[in-house]
Amino acid sequence: MNVEQVLFYLFAFGALAGCSGVVLSRNPINSAVSLVAAFFFLAGNYVLLHANFMAIVQILVYAGAIMVLFLFVLMLLNQRDEELGKRTFSIAPLLGIFAAAVVSVTIGAGFMSYRNATANFPADVPVSFGTVQQIGRALMTTHLLPFELVSLLLLIGIVSAVVVAKRRL
Amino acid sequence: MSLTLEHYLLLSAALFTIGAVGLVTRRNVIVLFMCVEIMLNAANLALIAFSRFHLVADGQMFAFTVMAVAAAEAGIGLAIMVNIFRHKKSLLVDDLNVFKN
């Protein structure tokens, strides 16, 4: 195993463990913290895929901004450990897990049927691949319309978050 | 044997499954939101892996857009949750059954 594989398995199992921690831990704050860890491991995977800009954005936006927002709301609302209480058995989660398994098998089969999924990655990556320069140039030329739409969406998001959360306008 | 596209796609599918399972088993609305974020990240990982495979940066553009949408969604969703908690004093999906009957 070379260094890249060791790093991939480290990051992959870290991400899997973090995401499992989100689902398995009873306390929502523990969930949030393990999700932050999972995001860091995913950013490491992005670096392995030569997507350096996306790795930085992943840490800044996801681990830095979105999860801090989650933690703020969790601590603001200060809930009790409600899920520790009575556990009523119901068939719905089992059906849900079954549905999720079916969905995942479908996704995996779709991925595997991709014509050259087992091929190696191309070895010679251009130096500019995934850099801020390339991404910025693409955002300002070929992907200008989605970029502007996203800015509009974020504006709508800011305004509506204030409107919804405010007690009285 | 070195790393292939398959490795990343399987990791992506596994993460998506974990998110989906959490979405149907957990009852706290904020944890459900985190599970949605996990699923979005799984999709992002697949997009970036395909982008690396074909050496075309468009996949990273998609992932970038997904991140922006996730940020907007988290902001609005958490605002809605703050409001729900103010009215119902609870964030469990079992208690949010106003439309029942």
mmCIF file of C-alpha atoms in Angstrom:
data_model
loop_
_atom_site.group_PDB
_atom_site.id
_atom_site.type_symbol
_atom_site.label_atom_id
_atom_site.label_comp_id
_atom_site.label_asym_id
_atom_site.label_seq_id
_atom_site.Cartn_x
_atom_site.Cartn_y
_atom_site.Cartn_z
ATOM 1 C CA MET A 1 0.000 0.000 0.000
ATOM 2 C CA ASN A 2 1.381 3.377 -0.892
ATOM 3 C CA VAL A 3 0.883 6.606 1.008
ATOM 4 C CA GLU A 4 -2.174 7.633 -0.998
ATOM 5 C CA GLN A 5 -4.031 4.430 -0.176
ATOM 6 C CA VAL A 6 -3.184 4.639 3.496
ATOM 7 C CA LEU A 7 -4.485 8.196 3.579
ATOM 8 C CA PHE A 8 -7.615 7.244 1.652
ATOM 9 C CA TYR A 9 -8.511 4.457 4.076
ATOM 10 C CA LEU A 10 -7.743 6.692 7.050
ATOM 11 C CA PHE A 11 -10.005 9.456 5.739
ATOM 12 C CA ALA A 12 -12.692 7.049 4.548
ATOM 13 C CA PHE A 13 -13.016 5.224 7.864
ATOM 14 C CA GLY A 14 -12.827 8.519 9.703
ATOM 15 C CA ALA A 15 -15.712 9.874 7.661
ATOM 16 C CA LEU A 16 -17.718 6.682 8.099
ATOM 17 C CA ALA A 17 -17.103 6.686 11.851
ATOM 18 C CA GLY A 18 -18.048 10.355 12.141
ATOM 19 C CA CYS A 19 -21.279 9.899 10.208
ATOM 20 C CA SER A 20 -22.143 6.788 12.214
ATOM 21 C CA GLY A 21 -21.576 8.842 15.339
ATOM 22 C CA VAL A 22 -24.137 11.355 14.114
ATOM 23 C CA VAL A 23 -26.748 8.643 13.735
ATOM 24 C CA LEU A 24 -25.886 6.639 16.845
ATOM 25 C CA SER A 25 -25.277 9.198 19.570
ATOM 26 C CA ARG A 26 -28.220 10.140 21.725
ATOM 27 C CA ASN A 27 -27.184 13.690 22.497
ATOM 28 C CA PRO A 28 -27.622 16.074 19.517
ATOM 29 C CA ILE A 29 -24.508 18.024 20.521
ATOM 30 C CA ASN A 30 -22.387 14.867 20.251
ATOM 31 C CA SER A 31 -23.951 14.333 16.831
ATOM 32 C CA ALA A 32 -22.947 17.816 15.730
ATOM 33 C CA VAL A 33 -19.360 17.446 16.919
ATOM 34 C CA SER A 34 -18.890 14.083 15.209
ATOM 35 C CA LEU A 35 -20.358 15.567 12.048
ATOM 36 C CA VAL A 36 -17.670 18.283 12.182
ATOM 37 C CA ALA A 37 -15.028 15.534 12.428
ATOM 38 C CA ALA A 38 -16.582 13.739 9.452
ATOM 39 C CA PHE A 39 -16.443 16.947 7.415
ATOM 40 C CA PHE A 40 -12.726 17.301 8.146
ATOM 41 C CA PHE A 41 -12.079 13.747 6.975
ATOM 42 C CA LEU A 42 -14.103 14.401 3.808
ATOM 43 C CA ALA A 43 -11.992 17.491 3.175
ATOM 44 C CA GLY A 44 -8.935 15.239 3.361
ATOM 45 C CA ASN A 45 -10.501 13.037 0.706
ATOM 46 C CA TYR A 46 -11.065 16.080 -1.484
ATOM 47 C CA VAL A 47 -7.359 16.899 -1.209
ATOM 48 C CA LEU A 48 -6.561 13.357 -2.355
ATOM 49 C CA LEU A 49 -8.813 14.001 -5.363
ATOM 50 C CA HIS A 50 -6.822 17.154 -6.247
ATOM 51 C CA ALA A 51 -9.809 19.376 -5.378
ATOM 52 C CA ASN A 52 -7.853 21.699 -3.106
ATOM 53 C CA PHE A 53 -10.251 24.621 -3.338
ATOM 54 C CA MET A 54 -13.222 22.417 -2.515
ATOM 55 C CA ALA A 55 -11.360 21.035 0.506
ATOM 56 C CA ILE A 56 -10.784 24.536 1.865
ATOM 57 C CA VAL A 57 -14.390 25.527 1.180
ATOM 58 C CA GLN A 58 -15.570 22.342 2.861
ATOM 59 C CA ILE A 59 -13.731 23.265 6.052
ATOM 60 C CA LEU A 60 -14.633 26.960 5.939
ATOM 61 C CA VAL A 61 -18.278 26.669 4.961
ATOM 62 C CA TYR A 62 -19.370 23.304 6.327
ATOM 63 C CA ALA A 63 -17.243 22.779 9.412
ATOM 64 C CA GLY A 64 -16.853 26.478 10.066
ATOM 65 C CA ALA A 65 -20.147 28.154 9.245
ATOM 66 C CA ILE A 66 -22.956 25.619 8.938
ATOM 67 C CA MET A 67 -21.995 23.472 11.912
ATOM 68 C CA VAL A 68 -21.450 26.512 14.127
ATOM 69 C CA LEU A 69 -24.985 27.553 13.204
ATOM 70 C CA PHE A 70 -26.230 24.088 14.169
ATOM 71 C CA LEU A 71 -24.371 24.216 17.479
ATOM 72 C CA PHE A 72 -25.693 27.705 18.215
ATOM 73 C CA VAL A 73 -29.266 26.585 17.683
ATOM 74 C CA LEU A 74 -28.734 23.397 19.707
ATOM 75 C CA MET A 75 -27.363 25.323 22.654
ATOM 76 C CA LEU A 76 -29.919 28.131 22.287
ATOM 77 C CA LEU A 77 -32.816 25.702 22.454
ATOM 78 C CA ASN A 78 -31.130 23.695 25.229
ATOM 79 C CA GLN A 79 -33.165 20.550 24.934
ATOM 80 C CA ARG A 80 -33.107 17.680 27.336
ATOM 81 C CA ASP A 81 -31.883 14.221 26.370
ATOM 82 C CA GLU A 82 -35.363 13.356 25.261
ATOM 83 C CA GLU A 83 -34.509 10.319 23.208
ATOM 84 C CA LEU A 84 -33.243 8.519 26.292
ATOM 85 C CA GLY A 85 -36.809 8.163 27.515
ATOM 86 C CA LYS A 86 -39.334 5.560 26.582
ATOM 87 C CA ARG A 87 -38.549 3.683 23.437
ATOM 88 C CA THR A 88 -41.785 2.769 21.781
ATOM 89 C CA PHE A 89 -41.384 -0.002 19.274
ATOM 90 C CA SER A 90 -42.839 0.715 15.898
ATOM 91 C CA ILE A 91 -42.531 -0.877 12.523
ATOM 92 C CA ALA A 92 -41.881 2.402 10.705
ATOM 93 C CA PRO A 93 -38.099 2.660 11.320
ATOM 94 C CA LEU A 94 -37.595 -0.941 10.214
ATOM 95 C CA LEU A 95 -39.462 -0.284 7.004
ATOM 96 C CA GLY A 96 -37.415 2.887 6.619
ATOM 97 C CA ILE A 97 -34.129 1.016 7.060
ATOM 98 C CA PHE A 98 -35.284 -1.520 4.512
ATOM 99 C CA ALA A 99 -36.132 1.274 2.070
ATOM 100 C CA ALA A 100 -32.748 2.896 2.707
ATOM 101 C CA ALA A 101 -30.992 -0.427 2.031
ATOM 102 C CA VAL A 102 -32.877 -0.810 -1.239
ATOM 103 C CA VAL A 103 -31.967 2.741 -2.243
ATOM 104 C CA SER A 104 -28.307 2.227 -1.390
ATOM 105 C CA VAL A 105 -28.099 -1.042 -3.306
ATOM 106 C CA THR A 106 -29.662 0.717 -6.280
ATOM 107 C CA ILE A 107 -27.172 3.569 -6.066
ATOM 108 C CA GLY A 108 -24.251 1.182 -5.661
ATOM 109 C CA ALA A 109 -25.364 -0.928 -8.619
ATOM 110 C CA GLY A 110 -25.759 2.189 -10.707
ATOM 111 C CA PHE A 111 -22.272 3.329 -9.770
ATOM 112 C CA MET A 112 -20.766 -0.088 -10.466
ATOM 113 C CA SER A 113 -22.422 -0.304 -13.856
ATOM 114 C CA TYR A 114 -20.586 2.857 -14.844
ATOM 115 C CA ARG A 115 -18.499 1.660 -17.720
ATOM 116 C CA ASN A 116 -15.014 2.087 -16.285
ATOM 117 C CA ALA A 117 -15.527 2.421 -12.557
ATOM 118 C CA THR A 118 -12.619 0.110 -11.824
ATOM 119 C CA ALA A 119 -10.186 2.007 -14.027
ATOM 120 C CA ASN A 120 -7.379 3.874 -12.348
ATOM 121 C CA PHE A 121 -7.481 7.623 -12.097
ATOM 122 C CA PRO A 122 -5.537 9.396 -14.860
ATOM 123 C CA ALA A 123 -2.044 9.852 -13.517
ATOM 124 C CA ASP A 124 -0.998 13.135 -15.055
ATOM 125 C CA VAL A 125 -3.090 15.833 -13.423
ATOM 126 C CA PRO A 126 -2.632 19.353 -14.791
ATOM 127 C CA VAL A 127 -1.002 21.654 -12.261
ATOM 128 C CA SER A 128 -3.935 24.057 -12.451
ATOM 129 C CA PHE A 129 -6.591 21.405 -11.742
ATOM 130 C CA GLY A 130 -8.831 22.364 -8.824
ATOM 131 C CA THR A 131 -6.964 25.548 -7.977
ATOM 132 C CA VAL A 132 -8.662 28.790 -7.014
ATOM 133 C CA GLN A 133 -7.610 30.283 -10.329
ATOM 134 C CA GLN A 134 -9.273 27.617 -12.430
ATOM 135 C CA ILE A 135 -12.440 27.527 -10.331
ATOM 136 C CA GLY A 136 -12.715 31.314 -10.283
ATOM 137 C CA ARG A 137 -12.227 31.571 -14.009
ATOM 138 C CA ALA A 138 -14.883 28.929 -14.647
ATOM 139 C CA LEU A 139 -17.305 30.602 -12.228
ATOM 140 C CA MET A 140 -16.938 33.923 -14.023
ATOM 141 C CA THR A 141 -17.200 32.580 -17.567
ATOM 142 C CA THR A 142 -18.855 29.262 -18.337
ATOM 143 C CA HIS A 143 -20.749 28.951 -15.035
ATOM 144 C CA LEU A 144 -21.742 32.578 -14.607
ATOM 145 C CA LEU A 145 -25.511 31.989 -14.570
ATOM 146 C CA PRO A 146 -25.487 29.341 -11.783
ATOM 147 C CA PHE A 147 -23.114 31.543 -9.816
ATOM 148 C CA GLU A 148 -25.482 34.507 -9.989
ATOM 149 C CA LEU A 149 -28.479 32.322 -9.198
ATOM 150 C CA VAL A 150 -26.690 31.000 -6.119
ATOM 151 C CA SER A 151 -26.009 34.549 -4.948
ATOM 152 C CA LEU A 152 -29.698 35.358 -5.382
ATOM 153 C CA LEU A 153 -30.604 32.210 -3.453
ATOM 154 C CA LEU A 154 -28.309 33.171 -0.591
ATOM 155 C CA LEU A 155 -29.865 36.651 -0.474
ATOM 156 C CA ILE A 156 -33.333 35.099 -0.281
ATOM 157 C CA GLY A 157 -32.021 32.777 2.413
ATOM 158 C CA ILE A 158 -30.716 35.641 4.551
ATOM 159 C CA VAL A 159 -33.930 37.662 4.290
ATOM 160 C CA SER A 160 -36.264 34.737 4.908
ATOM 161 C CA ALA A 161 -34.238 33.467 7.869
ATOM 162 C CA VAL A 162 -34.608 36.866 9.526
ATOM 163 C CA VAL A 163 -38.312 37.052 8.684
ATOM 164 C CA VAL A 164 -39.057 33.555 9.961
ATOM 165 C CA ALA A 165 -37.038 33.705 13.165
ATOM 166 C CA LYS A 166 -38.046 37.181 14.229
ATOM 167 C CA ARG A 167 -40.666 37.173 16.945
ATOM 168 C CA ARG A 168 -42.611 40.111 15.610
ATOM 169 C CA LEU A 169 -41.940 42.167 12.508
ATOM 170 C CA MET B 1 -3.617 -2.212 -6.978
ATOM 171 C CA SER B 2 -4.068 1.486 -6.534
ATOM 172 C CA LEU B 3 -7.040 3.683 -5.808
ATOM 173 C CA THR B 4 -9.824 3.573 -8.356
ATOM 174 C CA LEU B 5 -13.012 5.485 -8.916
ATOM 175 C CA GLU B 6 -14.823 2.525 -7.353
ATOM 176 C CA HIS B 7 -13.302 3.224 -3.925
ATOM 177 C CA TYR B 8 -14.695 6.719 -3.813
ATOM 178 C CA LEU B 9 -18.074 5.736 -5.229
ATOM 179 C CA LEU B 10 -18.475 2.992 -2.647
ATOM 180 C CA LEU B 11 -17.531 5.411 0.127
ATOM 181 C CA SER B 12 -20.070 7.862 -1.253
ATOM 182 C CA ALA B 13 -22.812 5.222 -1.360
ATOM 183 C CA ALA B 14 -21.984 4.125 2.196
ATOM 184 C CA LEU B 15 -22.166 7.685 3.505
ATOM 185 C CA PHE B 16 -25.464 8.237 1.693
ATOM 186 C CA THR B 17 -26.868 5.083 3.269
ATOM 187 C CA ILE B 18 -25.807 6.165 6.748
ATOM 188 C CA GLY B 19 -27.541 9.496 6.172
ATOM 189 C CA ALA B 20 -30.698 7.820 4.892
ATOM 190 C CA VAL B 21 -30.831 5.403 7.824
ATOM 191 C CA GLY B 22 -30.411 8.283 10.253
ATOM 192 C CA LEU B 23 -33.174 10.173 8.491
ATOM 193 C CA VAL B 24 -35.686 7.392 9.120
ATOM 194 C CA THR B 25 -34.593 6.320 12.597
ATOM 195 C CA ARG B 26 -33.876 9.540 14.490
ATOM 196 C CA ARG B 27 -36.617 11.719 15.943
ATOM 197 C CA ASN B 28 -34.913 15.020 16.660
ATOM 198 C CA VAL B 29 -35.465 17.509 13.838
ATOM 199 C CA ILE B 30 -31.970 19.000 14.102
ATOM 200 C CA VAL B 31 -30.376 15.541 13.874
ATOM 201 C CA LEU B 32 -32.542 14.883 10.821
ATOM 202 C CA PHE B 33 -31.055 18.022 9.304
ATOM 203 C CA MET B 34 -27.553 16.746 9.995
ATOM 204 C CA CYS B 35 -28.438 13.498 8.236
ATOM 205 C CA VAL B 36 -29.526 15.505 5.200
ATOM 206 C CA GLU B 37 -26.146 17.244 5.295
ATOM 207 C CA ILE B 38 -24.428 13.840 5.327
ATOM 208 C CA MET B 39 -26.372 12.817 2.232
ATOM 209 C CA LEU B 40 -25.481 16.064 0.455
ATOM 210 C CA ASN B 41 -21.831 15.487 1.296
ATOM 211 C CA ALA B 42 -21.980 11.959 -0.088
ATOM 212 C CA ALA B 43 -23.276 13.381 -3.358
ATOM 213 C CA ASN B 44 -20.513 15.994 -3.322
ATOM 214 C CA LEU B 45 -17.884 13.299 -2.866
ATOM 215 C CA ALA B 46 -19.207 11.402 -5.892
ATOM 216 C CA LEU B 47 -19.262 14.592 -7.974
ATOM 217 C CA ILE B 48 -15.684 15.484 -7.064
ATOM 218 C CA ALA B 49 -14.482 11.924 -7.691
ATOM 219 C CA PHE B 50 -16.029 11.974 -11.173
ATOM 220 C CA SER B 51 -14.494 15.399 -11.737
ATOM 221 C CA ARG B 52 -11.050 14.003 -10.867
ATOM 222 C CA PHE B 53 -11.671 10.934 -13.021
ATOM 223 C CA HIS B 54 -12.480 12.887 -16.151
ATOM 224 C CA LEU B 55 -10.192 15.817 -15.287
ATOM 225 C CA VAL B 56 -13.082 18.216 -15.913
ATOM 226 C CA ALA B 57 -13.719 20.830 -13.254
ATOM 227 C CA ASP B 58 -17.486 21.020 -13.838
ATOM 228 C CA GLY B 59 -18.097 18.463 -11.091
ATOM 229 C CA GLN B 60 -16.463 20.805 -8.618
ATOM 230 C CA MET B 61 -18.810 23.574 -9.785
ATOM 231 C CA PHE B 62 -21.768 21.329 -8.993
ATOM 232 C CA ALA B 63 -20.338 20.544 -5.574
ATOM 233 C CA PHE B 64 -19.801 24.262 -4.962
ATOM 234 C CA THR B 65 -23.428 24.976 -5.825
ATOM 235 C CA VAL B 66 -24.592 22.151 -3.567
ATOM 236 C CA MET B 67 -22.641 23.688 -0.691
ATOM 237 C CA ALA B 68 -24.244 27.095 -1.241
ATOM 238 C CA VAL B 69 -27.704 25.539 -1.362
ATOM 239 C CA ALA B 70 -26.937 23.581 1.811
ATOM 240 C CA ALA B 71 -25.900 26.785 3.563
ATOM 241 C CA ALA B 72 -29.124 28.553 2.593
ATOM 242 C CA GLU B 73 -31.161 25.500 3.565
ATOM 243 C CA ALA B 74 -29.475 25.274 6.969
ATOM 244 C CA GLY B 75 -30.107 28.956 7.677
ATOM 245 C CA ILE B 76 -33.794 28.862 6.826
ATOM 246 C CA GLY B 77 -34.385 25.448 8.344
ATOM 247 C CA LEU B 78 -32.832 26.401 11.662
ATOM 248 C CA ALA B 79 -34.894 29.601 11.722
ATOM 249 C CA ILE B 80 -38.025 27.509 11.233
ATOM 250 C CA MET B 81 -36.891 25.184 14.038
ATOM 251 C CA VAL B 82 -36.374 28.073 16.435
ATOM 252 C CA ASN B 83 -39.932 29.161 15.687
ATOM 253 C CA ILE B 84 -41.337 25.655 16.111
ATOM 254 C CA PHE B 85 -39.549 25.263 19.431
ATOM 255 C CA ARG B 86 -41.000 28.570 20.588
ATOM 256 C CA HIS B 87 -44.541 27.351 19.921
ATOM 257 C CA LYS B 88 -44.351 23.648 20.770
ATOM 258 C CA LYS B 89 -41.473 23.527 23.303
ATOM 259 C CA SER B 90 -40.201 20.423 21.549
ATOM 260 C CA LEU B 91 -38.260 19.418 18.481
ATOM 261 C CA LEU B 92 -39.271 15.767 18.289
ATOM 262 C CA VAL B 93 -41.020 14.799 15.098
ATOM 263 C CA ASP B 94 -43.532 12.816 17.174
ATOM 264 C CA ASP B 95 -44.751 16.040 18.767
ATOM 265 C CA LEU B 96 -45.073 17.933 15.500
ATOM 266 C CA ASN B 97 -48.346 16.376 14.403
ATOM 267 C CA VAL B 98 -50.513 19.456 14.008
ATOM 268 C CA PHE B 99 -51.895 18.202 10.720
ATOM 269 C CA LYS B 100 -52.889 14.804 12.129
ATOM 270 C CA ASN B 101 -56.658 14.125 11.997
#
